Amino acid sequence: MSKTFFITTAIDYTNGAPHIGHAYEKVLADAIARHRRLAGEPVFFLTGVDQHGQKVQQSAQKLGVPPGEFVEGITAKFRALWKTLDIGFDGWAATVDPVHKACVQGMLQRLWDEGHFYKAARSGYYSVRQEQFLTDKERGPDGEFGEEWGEVVLVEEENYYFKLAAHKDWLLDFIDRRSACGQPFVLPGFRVAELRNAVEKLSGDLCISRPKSRLTWGIELPFDPGFVTYVWFDALANYISFAGYDPAPGAANEGFKVLRPALHVIGKDIVIPPHGIYWPVMLHALGFRDEELPTLLVHGWWNLGGAKMSKSLGNSVDPAVLAETHGCAAIRYYLLSDIATGRDADFSLERLVQRYNSDLANNIGNLLNRTLSMAKRYRGGLVAKRPSPLEDFVAGKVRDWEAAFAVFDAQGALQALMDIVTRCNLHVEETAPWKLAKDPELSEQLDTVLHTLAESLRIVSILLEPALPREAAAMREQLGVSSPPALSNTAWGGLADGHQLGDPVPVFPRIETAAE
Ligand code: MSP
């Protein structure tokens, strides 16, 4: 059985509409998945929505609708946005799905039977208004809980706990061994030390339940109907429940095996503790071998004006509206090219327009248009195959593109592609085909230039596929290339002698704004 590249994103809370940060993560994962498909690898790309929990229950209550109805509406918004943004996922993880529920309950029952949980009473401060326990983090500078919490009472509550701390030494050892063999558990590698420090400090166990008196919108504990599980045994389990995992003791899990290990694309806020600590320990407790555990690809955050994107600010760049006004290509290209994977960036609508217009409309669009127009005018669209002075340059950039994608650096990959386009546009200026066309003695040189440009564009249309699949396909259509895009076709010389090019149709119409 051939190994499948298994890539997931964080599942998004359905407590509010999707914002540009959610969109970034999905576009990044989609580009990585499409890159692997180009390489001919089987891919399973899983994304979805996190639908349970107290916040959802509260929001639904406020609106006076059942939580199931509430999440359905928001889930529909996420799905519609992913369709608009060409997110080509293979599996959809919605945590109210009965398949998920059965898997989570199976996991919980098994871990309970094997002695990984215990029940204990803990006391703590509880906000009656917000219906949640408070920690010292919620105290104001004066040491008191602020007015927003309303009446705060000391409550003693029984809950179930997962014996997390018992696995601390194993987890430290696992993190170190993964780094030592050059396959860090967390990427980019600079995050490993941060995680390791947090694991060193790990002392308590993980509370995995809420009594139904407080929370009903969740998955019931199979061994105690008075409780639902909260939150990570529900949310994190999506990565295996929707990939066909059978939690029954001794299950063969043959189909699921081809999907391990996974690449989890997540934001920096959910590394410590959920994905970096709870998740590997849960999998370890379930009997996953170390080599079956995932790698976490941790991306940074899009901020607005240097500040964290709040719900209200986030809505000011609603990606669904932006897609209507500026188009999917502009959003995808901006989100992939204007941030370094792992780092933060500031979202700017002006930059989005500027990058689209300069890189896509002016640079690629112009090259495609002038190449097809000149070929049509001078040669009736027929390309004669000739040795090219740019062959080695382009091959080098294809290697750079590949090296960048190998480390999930979409920005670097797009830069390599854009370097080819810039070099080709320069080549047009240097060789001035309109002059060559006037002199029959220079006909051979004109053929060489036209072939160089058309062949480079053919390769660019493949390299553009992970970032902008629709536009890449439109380019190939105009170039008269019918073979499906594949990495194996990025070698120089794919266009046959006498290849017929098509007519130019703008693929990247400029975005005109009031300011321009
Ligand atoms: N539901 C949890 C994840 C469970 S995964 C088992 C969650 N949801 S979330 O909706 O709050 O965030 C979903 C993803 O979006 C996270 O990876 C988060 O880091 C990412 N982002 C949220 N805001 C972001 C930005 N402003 N910028 C980039 N990514 C951001 O956490």
Coordinates of C-alpha atoms and ligand atoms in Angstrom, one line a residue:
M1 CA 0.0 0.0 0.0
S2 CA 1.5 3.4 -0.9
K3 CA 1.8 5.9 1.9
T4 CA -0.6 8.8 1.8
F5 CA 0.5 12.3 2.7
F6 CA -1.9 13.1 5.5
I7 CA -2.4 16.8 6.1
T8 CA -4.8 18.4 8.5
T9 CA -5.6 21.9 9.7
A10 CA -6.9 23.0 13.1
I11 CA -10.7 22.7 13.1
D12 CA -12.3 26.1 13.5
Y13 CA -14.6 27.0 16.3
T14 CA -18.1 27.5 15.1
N15 CA -18.7 30.3 17.6
G16 CA -18.4 33.1 15.0
A17 CA -17.9 33.6 11.3
P18 CA -14.6 32.7 9.7
H19 CA -12.0 35.4 9.5
I20 CA -8.8 36.0 7.5
G21 CA -6.7 34.1 10.1
H22 CA -8.8 31.0 9.5
A23 CA -8.5 31.5 5.8
Y24 CA -4.8 31.7 5.9
E25 CA -4.3 28.3 7.6
K26 CA -6.6 26.6 5.1
V27 CA -5.0 28.2 2.1
L28 CA -1.5 27.3 3.4
A29 CA -2.5 23.7 4.0
D30 CA -4.2 23.5 0.6
A31 CA -1.1 24.8 -1.2
I32 CA 1.0 22.2 0.6
A33 CA -1.5 19.4 -0.3
R34 CA -1.6 20.5 -4.0
H35 CA 2.1 20.6 -4.1
R36 CA 2.2 16.9 -3.0
R37 CA -0.4 16.0 -5.5
L38 CA 1.7 17.5 -8.2
A39 CA 4.5 15.3 -7.0
G40 CA 2.2 12.3 -7.7
E41 CA 1.7 11.4 -4.0
P42 CA -1.7 10.3 -2.7
V43 CA -2.9 13.0 -0.4
F44 CA -5.6 13.0 2.3
F45 CA -6.4 16.6 3.3
L46 CA -8.7 16.9 6.3
T47 CA -10.2 20.1 7.6
G48 CA -13.4 21.0 9.4
V49 CA -15.2 22.6 12.3
D50 CA -15.1 22.3 16.1
Q51 CA -18.8 22.5 17.1
H52 CA -19.1 21.6 20.7
G53 CA -18.4 23.4 24.0
Q54 CA -19.6 26.0 26.4
K55 CA -19.2 29.1 24.3
V56 CA -21.3 27.6 21.5
Q57 CA -23.9 26.5 24.1
Q58 CA -24.0 30.0 25.5
S59 CA -24.1 31.8 22.1
A60 CA -27.0 29.5 21.0
Q61 CA -28.8 30.2 24.3
K62 CA -28.5 33.9 23.8
L63 CA -30.1 33.6 20.4
G64 CA -32.7 31.2 21.7
V65 CA -31.9 28.5 19.2
P66 CA -30.8 24.9 19.9
P67 CA -27.0 24.6 19.7
G68 CA -27.3 22.1 16.8
E69 CA -29.1 24.7 14.7
F70 CA -26.7 27.4 15.7
V71 CA -23.6 25.5 14.6
E72 CA -25.3 24.5 11.3
G73 CA -25.6 28.1 10.3
I74 CA -21.9 28.9 11.1
T75 CA -20.7 25.7 9.6
A76 CA -22.4 26.6 6.3
K77 CA -20.4 29.8 6.3
F78 CA -17.1 28.0 6.7
R79 CA -18.0 25.5 4.0
A80 CA -19.1 28.2 1.6
L81 CA -15.9 30.2 2.2
W82 CA -13.6 27.1 1.6
K83 CA -15.5 26.5 -1.7
T84 CA -15.0 30.1 -2.8
L85 CA -11.3 29.9 -1.8
D86 CA -10.7 26.6 -3.7
I87 CA -9.7 24.7 -0.6
G88 CA -9.6 21.2 -2.0
F89 CA -10.0 19.1 1.1
D90 CA -10.7 15.3 1.0
G91 CA -12.3 14.9 4.4
W92 CA -14.6 17.1 6.4
A93 CA -14.3 16.9 10.2
A94 CA -17.5 18.3 11.8
T95 CA -17.5 17.2 15.5
V96 CA -21.3 16.6 15.7
D97 CA -20.9 13.8 13.2
P98 CA -22.0 10.4 14.7
V99 CA -18.8 8.8 13.3
H100 CA -16.8 11.2 15.4
K101 CA -18.9 10.7 18.5
A102 CA -18.6 6.9 18.3
C103 CA -14.8 7.1 17.9
V104 CA -14.4 9.6 20.8
Q105 CA -16.5 7.4 23.0
G106 CA -14.6 4.3 22.0
M107 CA -11.3 6.1 22.8
L108 CA -12.6 7.3 26.2
Q109 CA -14.0 3.8 27.1
R110 CA -10.7 2.2 26.2
L111 CA -8.6 4.6 28.2
W112 CA -11.0 4.3 31.1
D113 CA -10.8 0.5 31.0
E114 CA -7.0 0.7 30.9
G115 CA -6.8 2.9 33.9
H116 CA -5.7 6.2 32.3
F117 CA -8.5 8.3 34.0
Y118 CA -9.6 8.9 37.5
K119 CA -12.4 10.8 39.2
A120 CA -11.6 13.5 41.7
A121 CA -13.2 16.5 43.4
R122 CA -11.6 19.8 43.0
S123 CA -12.6 23.1 44.4
G124 CA -12.3 26.4 42.5
Y125 CA -13.8 29.8 41.9
Y126 CA -16.8 29.7 39.6
S127 CA -18.4 32.6 37.7
V128 CA -22.2 32.1 37.8
R129 CA -22.8 34.6 35.0
Q130 CA -20.2 33.3 32.6
E131 CA -20.7 29.7 33.7
Q132 CA -17.0 28.8 34.0
F133 CA -14.3 28.2 36.5
L134 CA -11.8 31.0 36.9
T135 CA -8.1 30.8 37.4
D136 CA -5.6 33.3 38.7
K137 CA -5.2 34.5 35.1
E138 CA -8.7 36.0 35.3
R139 CA -7.8 38.1 38.3
G140 CA -7.4 41.8 37.8
P141 CA -4.3 43.8 38.8
D142 CA -5.9 44.2 42.3
G143 CA -6.1 40.5 42.7
E144 CA -9.9 40.4 42.5
F145 CA -12.1 39.0 39.8
G146 CA -13.6 41.8 37.7
E147 CA -17.2 42.8 37.4
E148 CA -17.5 41.0 34.0
W149 CA -17.6 37.7 36.0
G150 CA -20.6 38.7 38.1
E151 CA -21.1 36.7 41.2
V152 CA -18.1 34.4 41.9
V153 CA -18.5 31.5 44.2
L154 CA -16.2 28.8 45.6
V155 CA -17.5 25.5 44.2
E156 CA -16.4 22.0 44.7
E157 CA -17.0 19.8 41.6
E158 CA -16.2 16.2 40.7
N159 CA -14.7 15.6 37.3
Y160 CA -12.7 13.0 35.4
Y161 CA -8.9 13.5 34.9
F162 CA -6.5 12.1 32.4
K163 CA -3.1 11.0 33.9
L164 CA -1.1 13.4 31.8
A165 CA 1.9 14.0 34.1
A166 CA 2.7 10.3 34.2
H167 CA 3.9 10.6 30.6
K168 CA 6.2 13.6 31.1
D169 CA 9.5 11.8 30.8
W170 CA 8.3 9.9 27.7
L171 CA 7.2 13.2 26.1
L172 CA 10.6 14.9 26.8
D173 CA 12.4 11.9 25.4
F174 CA 10.2 11.8 22.3
I175 CA 10.7 15.5 21.6
D176 CA 14.5 15.1 21.9
R177 CA 14.7 12.0 19.8
R178 CA 12.7 13.6 17.0
S179 CA 15.0 16.6 17.0
A180 CA 18.1 14.4 17.1
C181 CA 17.1 12.5 14.0
G182 CA 16.5 15.8 12.1
Q183 CA 12.7 15.5 12.1
P184 CA 11.6 17.9 14.8
F185 CA 8.2 17.3 16.3
V186 CA 7.4 21.0 15.8
L187 CA 8.2 23.1 12.8
P188 CA 9.8 25.6 12.4
G189 CA 12.4 24.2 14.7
F190 CA 12.7 27.4 16.8
R191 CA 9.5 26.4 18.6
V192 CA 10.9 23.1 20.0
A193 CA 12.7 24.8 22.9
E194 CA 9.6 26.6 23.9
L195 CA 7.6 23.4 23.9
R196 CA 10.3 21.5 25.8
N197 CA 10.3 24.2 28.5
A198 CA 6.6 23.9 28.9
V199 CA 6.8 20.1 29.2
E200 CA 9.5 20.4 31.8
K201 CA 7.1 22.5 33.9
L202 CA 4.2 20.0 33.5
S203 CA 2.9 18.9 36.8
G204 CA -0.9 18.5 36.9
D205 CA -3.3 16.1 35.1
L206 CA -5.8 17.1 32.5
C207 CA -9.5 17.6 33.4
I208 CA -11.5 15.9 30.6
S209 CA -15.1 16.3 31.7
R210 CA -17.8 18.7 32.6
P211 CA -20.9 17.8 34.6
K212 CA -24.1 17.9 32.5
S213 CA -25.5 20.3 35.0
R214 CA -23.1 22.9 33.5
L215 CA -22.6 21.7 29.9
T216 CA -24.8 19.5 27.8
W217 CA -23.5 20.4 24.3
G218 CA -20.8 17.8 24.0
I219 CA -20.1 14.1 23.8
E220 CA -21.2 12.0 26.8
L221 CA -18.7 10.0 28.7
P222 CA -19.5 6.4 27.8
F223 CA -18.7 5.3 31.4
D224 CA -20.7 8.1 33.2
P225 CA -23.8 9.6 31.6
G226 CA -23.7 12.5 34.1
F227 CA -20.8 14.1 32.2
V228 CA -19.7 15.2 28.7
T229 CA -16.1 15.3 27.6
Y230 CA -14.4 18.7 27.5
V231 CA -12.7 19.9 25.2
W232 CA -9.6 18.3 23.8
F233 CA -10.6 14.7 23.8
D234 CA -13.4 15.8 21.5
A235 CA -11.6 18.4 19.3
L236 CA -8.2 16.7 18.9
A237 CA -9.7 13.3 18.2
N238 CA -11.0 14.6 14.8
Y239 CA -7.5 14.0 13.3
I240 CA -8.0 10.2 13.7
S241 CA -11.8 9.8 13.9
F242 CA -12.3 11.2 10.4
A243 CA -9.3 9.3 9.1
G244 CA -10.9 5.9 9.8
Y245 CA -9.4 5.1 13.2
D246 CA -11.0 2.3 15.1
P247 CA -10.3 2.6 18.9
A248 CA -11.4 -0.9 19.7
P249 CA -8.6 -2.7 21.6
G250 CA -6.5 -4.8 19.1
A251 CA -8.3 -3.4 16.0
A252 CA -6.1 -3.8 12.9
N253 CA -6.6 -0.3 11.6
E254 CA -5.2 -1.4 8.3
G255 CA -6.7 1.4 6.2
F256 CA -5.9 4.0 8.8
K257 CA -2.2 3.0 8.9
V258 CA -1.5 4.4 5.5
L259 CA -2.4 7.8 6.8
R260 CA 0.1 7.9 9.6
P261 CA 2.0 10.0 10.5
A262 CA 0.1 13.3 9.9
L263 CA 1.2 16.8 9.3
H264 CA -0.9 19.1 11.5
V265 CA -1.0 22.7 10.3
I266 CA -1.9 24.8 13.3
G267 CA -1.5 28.4 14.7
K268 CA 1.0 29.2 17.3
D269 CA -1.7 29.7 20.0
I270 CA -2.7 26.1 20.1
V271 CA 0.7 24.4 20.4
I272 CA 1.1 24.6 24.2
P273 CA -0.5 22.8 25.7
P274 CA -3.1 21.1 23.4
H275 CA -1.2 19.9 20.3
G276 CA 2.3 19.9 21.8
I277 CA 1.4 18.1 25.1
Y278 CA -2.1 16.7 25.3
W279 CA -2.3 15.2 21.8
P280 CA 1.0 13.2 21.7
V281 CA 0.3 11.9 25.2
M282 CA -3.3 10.9 24.2
L283 CA -1.9 9.1 21.1
H284 CA 0.8 7.4 23.2
A285 CA -1.7 6.2 25.8
L286 CA -3.8 4.8 22.9
G287 CA -0.8 2.7 21.9
F288 CA 0.5 4.8 18.9
R289 CA 4.2 4.1 18.3
D290 CA 6.5 7.1 18.3
E291 CA 7.0 7.0 14.5
E292 CA 3.2 7.2 14.0
L293 CA 3.0 10.5 15.8
P294 CA 2.4 13.7 13.8
T295 CA 4.6 16.7 13.0
L296 CA 3.2 20.1 13.9
L297 CA 3.6 22.8 11.3
V298 CA 3.1 25.9 13.3
H299 CA 2.2 29.1 11.5
G300 CA 2.2 32.6 12.8
W301 CA -0.6 35.1 13.1
W302 CA -2.0 37.8 10.8
N303 CA -2.4 40.9 12.9
L304 CA -4.2 44.1 12.1
G305 CA -2.3 47.4 12.6
G306 CA 0.2 45.5 14.7
A307 CA -2.6 44.3 17.1
K308 CA -4.2 40.9 17.6
M309 CA -7.1 40.4 15.2
S310 CA -10.2 40.8 17.4
K311 CA -13.6 39.6 16.4
S312 CA -14.8 43.1 15.6
L313 CA -11.6 44.0 13.7
G314 CA -11.6 40.6 12.0
N315 CA -15.0 41.3 10.6
S316 CA -13.6 44.4 8.9
V317 CA -11.7 42.1 6.6
D318 CA -14.4 39.4 6.2
P319 CA -12.8 37.0 3.8
A320 CA -16.2 36.2 2.2
V321 CA -16.7 39.8 1.3
L322 CA -13.1 40.2 0.3
A323 CA -13.5 37.3 -2.1
E324 CA -16.4 39.1 -3.8
T325 CA -14.7 42.4 -4.1
H326 CA -11.1 41.3 -4.8
G327 CA -11.4 37.7 -6.0
C328 CA -10.0 34.4 -4.7
A329 CA -6.7 34.7 -6.5
A330 CA -5.8 38.0 -4.8
I331 CA -6.6 36.5 -1.4
R332 CA -4.7 33.3 -1.9
Y333 CA -1.7 34.9 -3.5
Y334 CA -1.5 37.5 -0.7
L335 CA -1.9 35.1 2.1
L336 CA 0.8 32.8 0.7
S337 CA 3.3 35.4 -0.4
D338 CA 3.3 38.1 2.2
I339 CA 4.0 36.1 5.3
A340 CA 6.9 33.7 6.2
T341 CA 5.6 30.4 7.4
G342 CA 6.0 30.4 11.2
R343 CA 6.2 34.2 11.5
D344 CA 3.6 36.9 12.1
A345 CA 2.6 39.5 9.5
D346 CA 0.3 42.5 9.4
F347 CA -2.7 42.2 7.1
S348 CA -3.1 45.2 4.8
L349 CA -5.6 45.5 2.0
E350 CA -3.4 48.0 0.2
R351 CA -0.6 45.3 0.1
L352 CA -3.0 42.7 -1.1
V353 CA -4.0 44.9 -4.0
Q354 CA -0.5 46.0 -4.7
R355 CA 1.0 42.5 -4.7
Y356 CA -1.8 41.2 -7.0
N357 CA -1.4 44.0 -9.4
S358 CA 2.4 44.0 -9.5
D359 CA 3.1 40.3 -9.4
L360 CA 0.1 38.7 -11.0
A361 CA -1.5 41.4 -13.3
N362 CA 1.7 43.2 -14.4
N363 CA 4.4 40.5 -14.2
I364 CA 2.8 37.1 -15.1
G365 CA -0.3 38.5 -16.9
N366 CA 1.9 40.8 -19.0
L367 CA 4.3 38.0 -19.9
L368 CA 1.5 35.6 -20.9
N369 CA -0.2 38.3 -23.0
R370 CA 2.8 39.5 -24.8
T371 CA 4.2 36.0 -25.5
L372 CA 0.9 34.8 -27.0
S373 CA 0.3 38.0 -28.9
M374 CA 3.8 38.0 -30.4
A375 CA 3.7 34.3 -31.3
K376 CA 0.3 34.8 -33.0
R377 CA 1.4 37.9 -34.9
Y378 CA 4.8 36.6 -36.0
R379 CA 4.3 32.8 -36.2
G380 CA 0.5 32.2 -36.3
G381 CA 0.9 30.8 -32.8
L382 CA 3.3 28.0 -33.8
V383 CA 6.4 27.5 -31.6
A384 CA 9.6 26.0 -33.1
K385 CA 11.7 24.1 -30.6
R386 CA 15.1 25.7 -30.1
P387 CA 18.0 25.6 -27.6
S388 CA 17.4 28.3 -25.0
P389 CA 19.8 30.6 -23.1
L390 CA 17.4 30.6 -20.1
E391 CA 17.1 26.8 -19.7
D392 CA 19.6 26.5 -16.8
F393 CA 18.3 29.6 -15.1
V394 CA 14.7 28.2 -15.1
A395 CA 15.9 24.7 -14.0
G396 CA 17.7 26.4 -11.1
K397 CA 14.5 28.2 -10.1
V398 CA 12.4 25.1 -10.3
R399 CA 14.9 23.5 -7.8
D400 CA 14.5 26.5 -5.5
W401 CA 10.8 26.2 -5.7
E402 CA 11.0 22.6 -4.8
A403 CA 13.4 23.2 -1.9
A404 CA 11.1 25.9 -0.6
F405 CA 8.0 23.7 -0.7
A406 CA 10.0 20.9 1.0
V407 CA 10.1 23.1 4.1
F408 CA 6.6 24.4 3.6
D409 CA 7.9 27.8 2.6
A410 CA 5.2 29.0 0.2
Q411 CA 6.5 32.5 0.1
G412 CA 10.0 31.2 -1.0
A413 CA 8.4 29.0 -3.6
L414 CA 6.3 31.8 -5.1
Q415 CA 9.4 34.0 -5.1
A416 CA 11.3 31.4 -7.2
L417 CA 8.4 31.3 -9.7
M418 CA 8.2 35.0 -9.9
D419 CA 12.0 35.2 -10.5
I420 CA 11.4 33.2 -13.7
V421 CA 8.7 35.5 -14.8
T422 CA 10.7 38.7 -14.1
R423 CA 13.7 37.2 -16.0
C424 CA 11.5 36.4 -19.0
N425 CA 10.1 39.9 -19.1
L426 CA 13.6 41.2 -19.0
H427 CA 14.5 38.8 -21.8
V428 CA 11.8 40.4 -23.9
E429 CA 13.2 43.8 -23.4
E430 CA 16.8 42.6 -24.1
T431 CA 15.9 40.7 -27.2
A432 CA 13.2 43.1 -28.6
P433 CA 11.3 40.5 -30.7
W434 CA 9.5 43.2 -32.5
K435 CA 12.9 44.2 -34.0
L436 CA 13.9 40.6 -34.8
A437 CA 10.6 40.2 -36.6
K438 CA 11.5 42.9 -39.1
D439 CA 14.6 41.2 -40.3
P440 CA 14.3 37.8 -42.0
E441 CA 17.9 37.0 -41.2
L442 CA 17.1 37.1 -37.5
S443 CA 14.2 34.7 -37.8
E444 CA 16.1 31.9 -36.0
Q445 CA 16.7 34.3 -33.0
L446 CA 13.0 35.2 -33.0
D447 CA 12.1 31.5 -32.8
T448 CA 14.5 31.0 -29.9
V449 CA 13.0 33.9 -28.0
L450 CA 9.4 32.8 -28.6
H451 CA 10.2 29.2 -27.6
T452 CA 12.0 30.4 -24.5
L453 CA 9.1 32.5 -23.4
A454 CA 6.4 29.9 -24.1
E455 CA 8.4 27.1 -22.5
S456 CA 9.1 29.2 -19.4
L457 CA 5.4 30.0 -19.1
R458 CA 4.4 26.3 -19.4
I459 CA 6.7 25.6 -16.5
V460 CA 5.4 28.6 -14.5
S461 CA 1.9 27.3 -15.0
I462 CA 2.8 24.1 -13.2
L463 CA 4.7 25.9 -10.4
L464 CA 1.7 28.2 -9.9
E465 CA -0.7 25.2 -9.5
P466 CA -0.4 24.8 -5.6
A467 CA -1.1 28.5 -5.0
L468 CA -3.6 29.4 -7.8
P469 CA -5.0 26.2 -9.3
R470 CA -7.7 28.0 -11.3
E471 CA -5.4 30.6 -12.9
A472 CA -2.7 28.0 -13.5
A473 CA -5.3 25.9 -15.5
A474 CA -6.4 29.0 -17.4
M475 CA -2.8 29.7 -18.4
R476 CA -2.2 26.1 -19.6
E477 CA -5.4 26.3 -21.7
Q478 CA -4.2 29.4 -23.5
L479 CA -0.7 27.9 -23.9
G480 CA -2.4 24.9 -25.6
V481 CA -1.0 22.5 -22.9
S482 CA -3.4 19.6 -22.3
S483 CA -1.3 17.3 -20.2
P484 CA -2.3 17.4 -16.5
P485 CA 0.1 19.4 -14.3
A486 CA 2.8 17.3 -12.7
L487 CA 6.1 17.9 -11.2
S488 CA 7.7 15.5 -13.6
N489 CA 6.7 17.9 -16.4
T490 CA 8.7 20.8 -15.1
A491 CA 11.8 19.7 -16.9
W492 CA 12.7 22.0 -19.8
G493 CA 11.6 21.1 -23.3
G494 CA 8.0 19.9 -22.8
L495 CA 6.6 21.8 -25.7
A496 CA 6.9 19.8 -28.9
D497 CA 8.4 21.4 -32.1
G498 CA 5.6 23.1 -33.9
H499 CA 3.4 23.4 -30.8
Q500 CA 0.3 25.5 -31.3
L501 CA -0.3 28.2 -28.8
G502 CA -3.8 29.6 -28.1
D503 CA -5.1 33.2 -28.0
P504 CA -4.4 35.5 -25.1
V505 CA -7.3 36.2 -22.7
P506 CA -6.5 38.1 -19.5
V507 CA -6.1 35.7 -16.6
F508 CA -5.3 38.4 -14.0
P509 CA -7.4 41.5 -14.7
R510 CA -6.0 44.4 -12.7
I511 CA -7.8 45.4 -9.5
E512 CA -8.7 49.0 -9.8
T513 CA -9.2 50.9 -6.6
A514 CA -10.4 54.4 -5.8
A515 CA -6.9 55.3 -4.6
E516 CA -5.2 54.4 -7.9
Ligands
MSP1 N1 -11.0 24.8 17.7 C1 -9.7 25.1 18.1 C2 -8.7 24.2 17.4 C3 -9.0 22.7 17.6 S1 -7.9 21.8 16.6 C4 -8.1 20.2 17.3 C5 -9.3 26.5 17.6 N2 -10.2 27.1 16.8 S2 -10.1 28.7 16.3 O1 -11.2 28.9 15.4 O2 -9.9 29.5 17.4 O3 -8.7 28.8 15.5 C6 -8.5 27.9 14.4 C7 -7.1 28.1 13.8 O4 -7.1 29.4 13.2 C8 -6.0 28.0 14.8 O5 -4.9 27.2 14.2 C9 -5.6 29.4 15.0 O6 -4.2 29.5 15.3 C10 -5.9 30.0 13.7 N3 -6.0 31.4 13.8 C11 -6.9 32.1 14.5 N4 -6.7 33.5 14.4 C12 -5.6 33.6 13.5 C13 -4.9 34.7 13.0 N5 -5.3 36.0 13.3 N6 -3.9 34.5 12.1 C14 -3.6 33.2 11.8 N7 -4.2 32.2 12.3 C15 -5.1 32.3 13.2 O7 -8.3 27.0 18.1

